[in-house]
PDB file of C-alpha atoms and ligand atoms in Angstrom:
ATOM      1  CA  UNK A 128     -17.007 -12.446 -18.045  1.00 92.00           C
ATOM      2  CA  UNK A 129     -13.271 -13.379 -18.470  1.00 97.00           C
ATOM      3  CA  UNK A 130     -10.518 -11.850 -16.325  1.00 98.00           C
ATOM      4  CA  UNK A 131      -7.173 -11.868 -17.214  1.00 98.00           C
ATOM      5  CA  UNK A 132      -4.244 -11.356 -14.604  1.00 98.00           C
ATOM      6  CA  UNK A 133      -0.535 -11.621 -14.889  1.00 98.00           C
ATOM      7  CA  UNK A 134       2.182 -11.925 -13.155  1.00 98.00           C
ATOM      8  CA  UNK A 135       5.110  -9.810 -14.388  1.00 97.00           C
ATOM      9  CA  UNK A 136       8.848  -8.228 -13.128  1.00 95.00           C
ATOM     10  CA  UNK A 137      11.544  -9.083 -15.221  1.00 89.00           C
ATOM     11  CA  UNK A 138      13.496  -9.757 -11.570  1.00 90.00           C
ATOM     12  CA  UNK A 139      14.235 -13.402 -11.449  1.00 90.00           C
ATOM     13  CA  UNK A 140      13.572 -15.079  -8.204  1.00 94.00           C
ATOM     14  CA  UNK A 141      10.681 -12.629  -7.508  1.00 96.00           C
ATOM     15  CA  UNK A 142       8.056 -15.816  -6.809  1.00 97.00           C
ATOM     16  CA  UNK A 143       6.149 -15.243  -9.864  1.00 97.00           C
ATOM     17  CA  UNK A 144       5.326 -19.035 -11.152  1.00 98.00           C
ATOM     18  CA  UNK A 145       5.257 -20.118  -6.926  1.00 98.00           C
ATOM     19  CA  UNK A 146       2.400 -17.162  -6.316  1.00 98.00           C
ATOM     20  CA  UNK A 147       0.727 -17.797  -9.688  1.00 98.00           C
ATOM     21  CA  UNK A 148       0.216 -21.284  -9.321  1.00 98.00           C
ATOM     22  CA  UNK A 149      -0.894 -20.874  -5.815  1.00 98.00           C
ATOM     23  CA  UNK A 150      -3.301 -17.826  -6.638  1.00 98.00           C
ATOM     24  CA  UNK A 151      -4.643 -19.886  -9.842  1.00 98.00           C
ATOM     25  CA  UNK A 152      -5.382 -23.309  -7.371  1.00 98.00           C
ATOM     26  CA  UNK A 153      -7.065 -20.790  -4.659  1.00 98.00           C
ATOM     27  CA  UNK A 154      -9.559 -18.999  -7.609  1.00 98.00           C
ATOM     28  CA  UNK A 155      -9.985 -22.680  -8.894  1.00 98.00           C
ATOM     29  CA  UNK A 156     -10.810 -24.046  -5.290  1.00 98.00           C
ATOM     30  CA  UNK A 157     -13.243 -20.926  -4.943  1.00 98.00           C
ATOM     31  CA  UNK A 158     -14.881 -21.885  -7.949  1.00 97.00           C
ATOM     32  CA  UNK A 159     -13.684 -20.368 -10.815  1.00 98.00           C
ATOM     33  CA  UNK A 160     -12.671 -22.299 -14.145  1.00 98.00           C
ATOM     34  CA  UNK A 161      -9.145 -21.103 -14.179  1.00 98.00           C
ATOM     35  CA  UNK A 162      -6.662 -21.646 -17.165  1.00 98.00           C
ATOM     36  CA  UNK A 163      -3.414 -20.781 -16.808  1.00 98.00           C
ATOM     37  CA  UNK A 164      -0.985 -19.843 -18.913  1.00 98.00           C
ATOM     38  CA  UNK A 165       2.837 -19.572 -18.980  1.00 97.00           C
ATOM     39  CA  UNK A 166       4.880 -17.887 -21.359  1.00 95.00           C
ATOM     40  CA  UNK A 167       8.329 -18.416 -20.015  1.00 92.00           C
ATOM     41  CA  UNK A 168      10.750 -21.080 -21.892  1.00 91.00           C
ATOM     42  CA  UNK A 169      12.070 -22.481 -18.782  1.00 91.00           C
ATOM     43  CA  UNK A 170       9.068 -23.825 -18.097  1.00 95.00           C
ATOM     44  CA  UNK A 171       8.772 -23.999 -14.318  1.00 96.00           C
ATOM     45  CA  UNK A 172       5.030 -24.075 -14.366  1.00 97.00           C
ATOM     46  CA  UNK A 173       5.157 -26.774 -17.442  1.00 97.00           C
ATOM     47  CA  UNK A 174       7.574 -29.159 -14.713  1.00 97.00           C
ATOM     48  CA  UNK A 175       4.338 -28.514 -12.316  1.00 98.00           C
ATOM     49  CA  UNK A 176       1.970 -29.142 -13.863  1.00 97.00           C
ATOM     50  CA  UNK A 177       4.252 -32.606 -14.840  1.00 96.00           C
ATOM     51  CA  UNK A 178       4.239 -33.277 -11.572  1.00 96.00           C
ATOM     52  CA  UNK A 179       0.590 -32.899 -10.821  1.00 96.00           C
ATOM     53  CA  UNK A 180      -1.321 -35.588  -9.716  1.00 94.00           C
ATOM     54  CA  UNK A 181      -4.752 -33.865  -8.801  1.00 91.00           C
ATOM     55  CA  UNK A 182      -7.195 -34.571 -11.192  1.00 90.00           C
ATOM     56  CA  UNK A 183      -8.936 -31.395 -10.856  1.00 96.00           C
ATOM     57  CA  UNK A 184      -7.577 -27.798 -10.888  1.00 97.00           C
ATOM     58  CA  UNK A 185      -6.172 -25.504 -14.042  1.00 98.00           C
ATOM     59  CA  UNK A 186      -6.169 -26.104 -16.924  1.00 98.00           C
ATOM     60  CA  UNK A 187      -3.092 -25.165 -18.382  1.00 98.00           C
ATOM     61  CA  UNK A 188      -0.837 -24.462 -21.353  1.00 97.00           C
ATOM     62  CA  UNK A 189       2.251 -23.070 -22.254  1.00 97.00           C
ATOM     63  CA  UNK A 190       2.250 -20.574 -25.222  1.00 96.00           C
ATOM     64  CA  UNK A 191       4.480 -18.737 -27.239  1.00 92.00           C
ATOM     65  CA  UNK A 192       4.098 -15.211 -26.577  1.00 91.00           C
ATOM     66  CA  UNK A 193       2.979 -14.810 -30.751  1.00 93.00           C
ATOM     67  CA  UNK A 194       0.214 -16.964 -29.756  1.00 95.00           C
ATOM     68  CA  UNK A 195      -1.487 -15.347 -26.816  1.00 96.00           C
ATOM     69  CA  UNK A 196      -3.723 -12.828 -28.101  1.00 96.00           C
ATOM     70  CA  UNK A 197      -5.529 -15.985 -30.226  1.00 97.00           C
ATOM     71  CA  UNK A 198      -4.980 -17.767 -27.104  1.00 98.00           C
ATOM     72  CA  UNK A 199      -7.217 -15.363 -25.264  1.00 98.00           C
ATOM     73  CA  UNK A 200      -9.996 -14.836 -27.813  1.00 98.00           C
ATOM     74  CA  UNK A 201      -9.754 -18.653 -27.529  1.00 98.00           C
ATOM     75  CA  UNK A 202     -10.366 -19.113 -23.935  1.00 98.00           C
ATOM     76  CA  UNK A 203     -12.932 -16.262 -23.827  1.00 98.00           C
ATOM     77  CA  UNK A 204     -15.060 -18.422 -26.436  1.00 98.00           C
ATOM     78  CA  UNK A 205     -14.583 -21.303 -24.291  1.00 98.00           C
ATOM     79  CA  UNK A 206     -16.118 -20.040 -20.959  1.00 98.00           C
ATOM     80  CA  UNK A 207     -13.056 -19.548 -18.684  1.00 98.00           C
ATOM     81  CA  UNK A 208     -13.729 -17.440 -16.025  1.00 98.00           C
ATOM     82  CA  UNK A 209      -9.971 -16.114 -14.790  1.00 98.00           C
ATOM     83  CA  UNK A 210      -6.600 -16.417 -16.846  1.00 98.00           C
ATOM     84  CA  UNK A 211      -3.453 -16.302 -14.746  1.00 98.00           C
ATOM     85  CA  UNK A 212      -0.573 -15.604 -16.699  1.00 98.00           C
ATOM     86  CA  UNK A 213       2.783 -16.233 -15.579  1.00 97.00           C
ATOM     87  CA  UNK A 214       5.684 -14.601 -17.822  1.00 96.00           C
ATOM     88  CA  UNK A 215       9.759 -14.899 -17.745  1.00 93.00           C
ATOM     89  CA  UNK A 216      11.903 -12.596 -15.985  1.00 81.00           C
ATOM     90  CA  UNK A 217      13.074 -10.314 -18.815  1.00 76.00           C
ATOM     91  CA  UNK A 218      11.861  -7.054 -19.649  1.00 64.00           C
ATOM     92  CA  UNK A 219      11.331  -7.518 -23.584  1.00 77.00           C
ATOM     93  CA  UNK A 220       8.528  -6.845 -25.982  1.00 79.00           C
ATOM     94  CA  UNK A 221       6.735 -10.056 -24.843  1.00 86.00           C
ATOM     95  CA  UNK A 222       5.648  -8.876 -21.902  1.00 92.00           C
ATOM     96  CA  UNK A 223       4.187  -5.817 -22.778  1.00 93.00           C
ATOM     97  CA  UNK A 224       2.043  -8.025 -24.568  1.00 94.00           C
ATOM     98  CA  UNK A 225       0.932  -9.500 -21.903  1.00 96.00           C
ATOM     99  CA  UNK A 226       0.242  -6.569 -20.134  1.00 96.00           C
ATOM    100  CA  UNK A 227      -2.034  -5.861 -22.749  1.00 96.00           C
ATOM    101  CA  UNK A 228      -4.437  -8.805 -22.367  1.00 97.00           C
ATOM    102  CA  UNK A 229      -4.319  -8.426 -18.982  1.00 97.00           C
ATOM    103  CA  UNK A 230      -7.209  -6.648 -16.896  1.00 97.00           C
ATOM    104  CA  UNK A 231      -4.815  -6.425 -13.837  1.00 98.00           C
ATOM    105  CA  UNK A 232      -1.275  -6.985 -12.878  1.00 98.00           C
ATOM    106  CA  UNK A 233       0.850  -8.348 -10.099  1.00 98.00           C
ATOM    107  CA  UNK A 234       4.277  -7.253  -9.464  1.00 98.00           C
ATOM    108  CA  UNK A 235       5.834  -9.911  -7.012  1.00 98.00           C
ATOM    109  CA  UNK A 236       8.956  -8.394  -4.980  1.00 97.00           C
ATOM    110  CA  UNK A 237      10.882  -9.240  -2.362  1.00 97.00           C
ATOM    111  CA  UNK A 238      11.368  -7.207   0.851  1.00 96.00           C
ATOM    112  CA  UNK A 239      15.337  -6.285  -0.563  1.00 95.00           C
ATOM    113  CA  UNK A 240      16.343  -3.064  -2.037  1.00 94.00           C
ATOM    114  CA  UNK A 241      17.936  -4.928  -5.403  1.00 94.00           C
ATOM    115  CA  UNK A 242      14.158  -6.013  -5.735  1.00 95.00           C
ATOM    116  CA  UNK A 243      12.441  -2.596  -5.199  1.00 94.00           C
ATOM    117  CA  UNK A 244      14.925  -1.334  -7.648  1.00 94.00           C
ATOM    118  CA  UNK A 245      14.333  -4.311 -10.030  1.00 94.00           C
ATOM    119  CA  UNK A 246      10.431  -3.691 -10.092  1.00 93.00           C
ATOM    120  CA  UNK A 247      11.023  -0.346 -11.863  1.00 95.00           C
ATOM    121  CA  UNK A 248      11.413  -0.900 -15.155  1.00 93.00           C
ATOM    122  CA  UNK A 249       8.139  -3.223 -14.961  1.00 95.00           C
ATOM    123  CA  UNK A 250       6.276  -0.047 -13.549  1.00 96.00           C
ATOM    124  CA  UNK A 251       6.963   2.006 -15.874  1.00 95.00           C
ATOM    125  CA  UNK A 252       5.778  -0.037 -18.623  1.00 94.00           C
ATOM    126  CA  UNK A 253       2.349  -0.662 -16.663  1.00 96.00           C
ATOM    127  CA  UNK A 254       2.423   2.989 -15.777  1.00 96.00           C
ATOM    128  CA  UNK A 255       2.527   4.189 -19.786  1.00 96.00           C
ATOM    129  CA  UNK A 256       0.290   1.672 -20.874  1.00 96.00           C
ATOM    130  CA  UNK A 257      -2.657   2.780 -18.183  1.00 96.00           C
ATOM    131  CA  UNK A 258      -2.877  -0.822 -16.384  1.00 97.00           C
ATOM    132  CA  UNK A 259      -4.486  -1.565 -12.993  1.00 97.00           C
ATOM    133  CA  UNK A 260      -1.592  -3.113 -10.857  1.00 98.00           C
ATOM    134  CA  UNK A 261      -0.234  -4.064  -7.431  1.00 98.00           C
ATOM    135  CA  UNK A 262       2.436  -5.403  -5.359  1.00 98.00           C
ATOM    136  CA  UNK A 263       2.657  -8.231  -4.231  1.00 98.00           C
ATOM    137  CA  UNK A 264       5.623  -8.655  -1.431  1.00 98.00           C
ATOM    138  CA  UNK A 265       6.863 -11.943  -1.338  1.00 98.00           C
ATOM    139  CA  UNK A 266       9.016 -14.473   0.534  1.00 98.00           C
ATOM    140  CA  UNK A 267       8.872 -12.217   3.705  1.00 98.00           C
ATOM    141  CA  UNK A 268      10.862 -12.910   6.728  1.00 96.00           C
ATOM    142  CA  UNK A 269       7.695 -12.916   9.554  1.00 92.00           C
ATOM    143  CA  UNK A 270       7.877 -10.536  11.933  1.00 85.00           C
ATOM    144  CA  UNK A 271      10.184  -7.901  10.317  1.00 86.00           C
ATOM    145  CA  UNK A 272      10.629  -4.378  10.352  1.00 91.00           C
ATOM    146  CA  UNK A 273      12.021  -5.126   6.424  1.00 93.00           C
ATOM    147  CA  UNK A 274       8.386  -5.596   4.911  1.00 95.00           C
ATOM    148  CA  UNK A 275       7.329  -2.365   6.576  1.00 94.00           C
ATOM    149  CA  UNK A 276      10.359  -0.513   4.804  1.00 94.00           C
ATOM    150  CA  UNK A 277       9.381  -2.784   1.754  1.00 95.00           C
ATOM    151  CA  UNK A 278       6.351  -1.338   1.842  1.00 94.00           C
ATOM    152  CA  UNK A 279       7.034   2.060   2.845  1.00 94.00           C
ATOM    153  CA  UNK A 280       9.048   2.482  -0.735  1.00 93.00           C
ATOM    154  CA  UNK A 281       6.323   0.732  -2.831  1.00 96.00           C
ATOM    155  CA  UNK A 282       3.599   2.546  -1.685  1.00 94.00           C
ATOM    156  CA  UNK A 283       4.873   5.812  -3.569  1.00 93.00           C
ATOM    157  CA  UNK A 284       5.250   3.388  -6.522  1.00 95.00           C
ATOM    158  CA  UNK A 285       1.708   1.639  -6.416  1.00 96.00           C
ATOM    159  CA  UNK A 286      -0.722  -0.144  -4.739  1.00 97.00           C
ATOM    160  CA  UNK A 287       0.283  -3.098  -2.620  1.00 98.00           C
ATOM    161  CA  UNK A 288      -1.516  -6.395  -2.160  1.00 98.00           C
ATOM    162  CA  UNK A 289      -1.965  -7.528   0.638  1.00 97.00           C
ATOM    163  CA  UNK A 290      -1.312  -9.874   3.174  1.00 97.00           C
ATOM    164  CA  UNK A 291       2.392  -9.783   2.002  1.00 97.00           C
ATOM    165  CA  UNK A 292       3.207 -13.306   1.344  1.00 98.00           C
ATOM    166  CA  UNK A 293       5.658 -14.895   4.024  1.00 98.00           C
ATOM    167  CA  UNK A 294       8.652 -17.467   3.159  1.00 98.00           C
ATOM    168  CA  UNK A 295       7.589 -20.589   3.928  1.00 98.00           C
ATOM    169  CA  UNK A 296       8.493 -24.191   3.130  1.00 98.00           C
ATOM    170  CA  UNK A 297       5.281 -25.027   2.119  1.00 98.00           C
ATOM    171  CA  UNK A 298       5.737 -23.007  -1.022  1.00 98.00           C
ATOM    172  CA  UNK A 299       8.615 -24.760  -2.257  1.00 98.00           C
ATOM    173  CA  UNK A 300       7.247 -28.427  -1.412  1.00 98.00           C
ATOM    174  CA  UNK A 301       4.029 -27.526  -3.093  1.00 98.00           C
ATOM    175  CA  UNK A 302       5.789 -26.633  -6.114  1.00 98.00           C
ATOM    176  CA  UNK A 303       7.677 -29.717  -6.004  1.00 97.00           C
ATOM    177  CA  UNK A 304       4.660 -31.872  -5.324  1.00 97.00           C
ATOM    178  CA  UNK A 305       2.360 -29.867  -8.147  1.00 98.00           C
ATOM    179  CA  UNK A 306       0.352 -28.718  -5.797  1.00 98.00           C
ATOM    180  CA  UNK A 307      -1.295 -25.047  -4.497  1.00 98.00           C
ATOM    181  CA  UNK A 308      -0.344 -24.788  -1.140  1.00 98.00           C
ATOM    182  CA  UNK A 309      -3.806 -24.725  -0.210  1.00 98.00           C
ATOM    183  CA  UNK A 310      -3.847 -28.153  -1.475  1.00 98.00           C
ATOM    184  CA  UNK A 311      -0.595 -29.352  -0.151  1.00 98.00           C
ATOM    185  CA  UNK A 312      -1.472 -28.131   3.478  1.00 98.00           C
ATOM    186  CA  UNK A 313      -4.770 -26.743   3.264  1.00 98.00           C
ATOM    187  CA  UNK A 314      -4.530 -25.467   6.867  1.00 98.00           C
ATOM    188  CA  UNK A 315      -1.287 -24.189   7.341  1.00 98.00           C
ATOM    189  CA  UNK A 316      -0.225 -20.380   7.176  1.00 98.00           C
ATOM    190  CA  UNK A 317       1.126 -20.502   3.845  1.00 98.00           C
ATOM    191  CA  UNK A 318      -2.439 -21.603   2.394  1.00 98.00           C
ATOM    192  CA  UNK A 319      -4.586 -18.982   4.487  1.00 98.00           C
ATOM    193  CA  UNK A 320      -2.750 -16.068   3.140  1.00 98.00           C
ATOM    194  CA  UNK A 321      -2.429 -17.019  -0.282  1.00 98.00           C
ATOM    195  CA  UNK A 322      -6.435 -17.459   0.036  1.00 98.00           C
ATOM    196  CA  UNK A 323      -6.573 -13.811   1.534  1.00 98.00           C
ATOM    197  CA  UNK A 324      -3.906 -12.363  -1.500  1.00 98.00           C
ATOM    198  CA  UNK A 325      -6.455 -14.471  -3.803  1.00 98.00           C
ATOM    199  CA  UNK A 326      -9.486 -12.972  -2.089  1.00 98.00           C
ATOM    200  CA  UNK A 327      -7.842  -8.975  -2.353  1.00 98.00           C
ATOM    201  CA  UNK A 328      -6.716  -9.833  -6.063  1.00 98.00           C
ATOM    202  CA  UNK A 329     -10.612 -10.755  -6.471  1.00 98.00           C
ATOM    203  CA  UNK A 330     -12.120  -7.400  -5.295  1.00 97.00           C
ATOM    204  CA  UNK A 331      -9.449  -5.440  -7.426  1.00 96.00           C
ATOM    205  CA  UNK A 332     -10.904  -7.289 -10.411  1.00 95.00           C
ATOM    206  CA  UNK A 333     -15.129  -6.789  -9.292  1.00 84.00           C
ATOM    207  CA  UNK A 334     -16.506  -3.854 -11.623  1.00 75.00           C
ATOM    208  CA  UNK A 335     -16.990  -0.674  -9.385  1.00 68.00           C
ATOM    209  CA  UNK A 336     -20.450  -0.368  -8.007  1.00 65.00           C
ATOM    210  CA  UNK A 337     -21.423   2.963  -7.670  1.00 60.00           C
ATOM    211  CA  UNK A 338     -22.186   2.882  -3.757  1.00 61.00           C
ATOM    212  CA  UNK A 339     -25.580   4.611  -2.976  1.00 63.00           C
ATOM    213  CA  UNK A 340     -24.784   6.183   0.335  1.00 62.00           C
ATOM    214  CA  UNK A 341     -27.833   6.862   2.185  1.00 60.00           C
ATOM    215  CA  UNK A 342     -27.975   8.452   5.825  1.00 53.00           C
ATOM    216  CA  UNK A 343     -27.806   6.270   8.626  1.00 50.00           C
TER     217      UNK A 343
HETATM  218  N1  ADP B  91       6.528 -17.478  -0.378  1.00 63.34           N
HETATM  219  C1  ADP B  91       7.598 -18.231  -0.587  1.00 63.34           C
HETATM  220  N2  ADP B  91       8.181 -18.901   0.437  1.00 63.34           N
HETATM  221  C2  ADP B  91       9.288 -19.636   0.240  1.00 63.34           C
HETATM  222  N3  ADP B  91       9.896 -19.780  -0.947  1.00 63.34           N
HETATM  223  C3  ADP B  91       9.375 -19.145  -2.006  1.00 63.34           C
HETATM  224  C4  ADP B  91       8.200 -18.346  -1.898  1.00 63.34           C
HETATM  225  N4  ADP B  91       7.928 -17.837  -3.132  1.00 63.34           N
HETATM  226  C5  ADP B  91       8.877 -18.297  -3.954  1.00 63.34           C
HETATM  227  N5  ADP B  91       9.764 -19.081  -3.298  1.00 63.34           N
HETATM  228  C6  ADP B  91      10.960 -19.734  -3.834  1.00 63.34           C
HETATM  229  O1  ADP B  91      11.769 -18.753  -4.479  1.00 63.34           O
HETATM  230  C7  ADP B  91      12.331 -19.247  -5.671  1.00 63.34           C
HETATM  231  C8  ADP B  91      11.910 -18.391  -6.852  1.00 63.34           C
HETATM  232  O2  ADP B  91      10.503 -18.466  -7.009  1.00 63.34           O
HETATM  233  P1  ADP B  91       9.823 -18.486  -8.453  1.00 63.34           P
HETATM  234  O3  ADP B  91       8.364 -18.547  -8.219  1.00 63.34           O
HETATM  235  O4  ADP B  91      10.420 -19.533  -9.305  1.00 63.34           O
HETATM  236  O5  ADP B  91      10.247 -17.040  -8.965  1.00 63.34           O
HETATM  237  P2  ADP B  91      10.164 -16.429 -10.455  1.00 63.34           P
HETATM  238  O6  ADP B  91       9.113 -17.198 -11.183  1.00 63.34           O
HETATM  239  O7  ADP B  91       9.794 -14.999 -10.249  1.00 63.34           O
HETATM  240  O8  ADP B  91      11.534 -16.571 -11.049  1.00 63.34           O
HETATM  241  C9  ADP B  91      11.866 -20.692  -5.791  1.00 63.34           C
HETATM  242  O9  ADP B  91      12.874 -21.513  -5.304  1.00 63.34           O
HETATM  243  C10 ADP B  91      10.644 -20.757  -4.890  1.00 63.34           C
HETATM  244  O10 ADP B  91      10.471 -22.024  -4.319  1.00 63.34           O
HETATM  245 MG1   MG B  92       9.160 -18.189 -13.012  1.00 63.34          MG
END
């Protein structure tokens, strides 16, 4: 079975194409035969995946938004196992799109008011068209009573992933390098919880077994 997930808030800066790429590496390293998929012009992911030297990971393409529903059937065919789709940050008729195709959504946001507030239009959209989503709070200060405000406002909004992702360096020189960061520094912080937001993205996405409870 395919999976599709995206990454969508039409708040710039939110650490959509960083998470995605590191979420799409972690599924790959556990296994999965990831494609990804970016729809944004700028191309951040497209410079990445430039930059790549790994010979295994992703595959990846980037698509024109007219193209993704042909793009999925496409992939489904093919045998992929998990599409991550990483989108531009602009509320338009694109994205809903790709909200569509998508069997669950992440909503990456910052531990700042401006981003709580900027989520909301994206919630609303998921909210009328009936799709699964979470949070996911990004480029966290450690040890700060900010994420537990953070997530104090989401939670009326949603469900939040967890572990909320912390601002580290090794996001930004994985990026650079075209890597995950659980292949730039497979050991460090950055790489164990983007393995744990991989591993709580995973579960949300397993079909609900109806749990036969029995007496202990
Ligand atoms: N967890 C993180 N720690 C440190 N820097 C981060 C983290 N996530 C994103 N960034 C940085 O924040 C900026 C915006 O991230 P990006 O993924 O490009 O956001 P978006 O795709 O939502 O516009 C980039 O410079 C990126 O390196
Ligand atoms: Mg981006």
């Amino acid at each position: 079975m395919m999976q599709v997930i995206s990454f969508v808030t039409q708040k710039g800066g939110s650490g959509k194409s960083t998470t995605a790429a590191s979420v799409a590496v972690a599924a790959f390293e556990e296994g999965r035969r990831v494609f990804m998929l970016e729809l944004d012009k700028q191309g951040t992911l497209t410079d990445w995946t430039e930059s790549r030297a790994a010979e295994e990971g992703p595959e990846f393409e980037r698509i024109d938004s007219t193209m993704l529903e042909k793009a999925i059937s496409t992939l489904k065919e093919a045998g992929y196992q998990l599409v991550v789709i990483d989108t531009p940050g602009a509320d338009n008729p694109h994205i809903n799109a790709v909200m569509r195709v998508s069997d669950f959504c992440l909503i990456p946001c910052r531990p700042t008011a401006t981003d709580l507030k900027g989520c909301l239009p994206t919630v609303q959209s998921l909210i009328r068209l009936d799709k699964p989503f979470a949070f996911v709070l990004t480029q966290c200060p450690p040890r700060s009573g900010r994420v537990d405000e953070a997530r104090a406002g989401l939670a009326a909004l949603g469900l939040i992933a967890e572990p909320p992702i912390v601002s580290r360096a090794d996001h930004q020189d994985a990026m650079a390098a075209g890597m995950g960061v659980t292949e730039f520094n497979a050991t460090g912080a950055a790489a164990f919880e983007i393995r744990q937001l991989w591993n709580w993205i995973d579960h949300k996405l397993q079909p609900k077994v109806k749990k036969n409870v029995k007496a202990a």
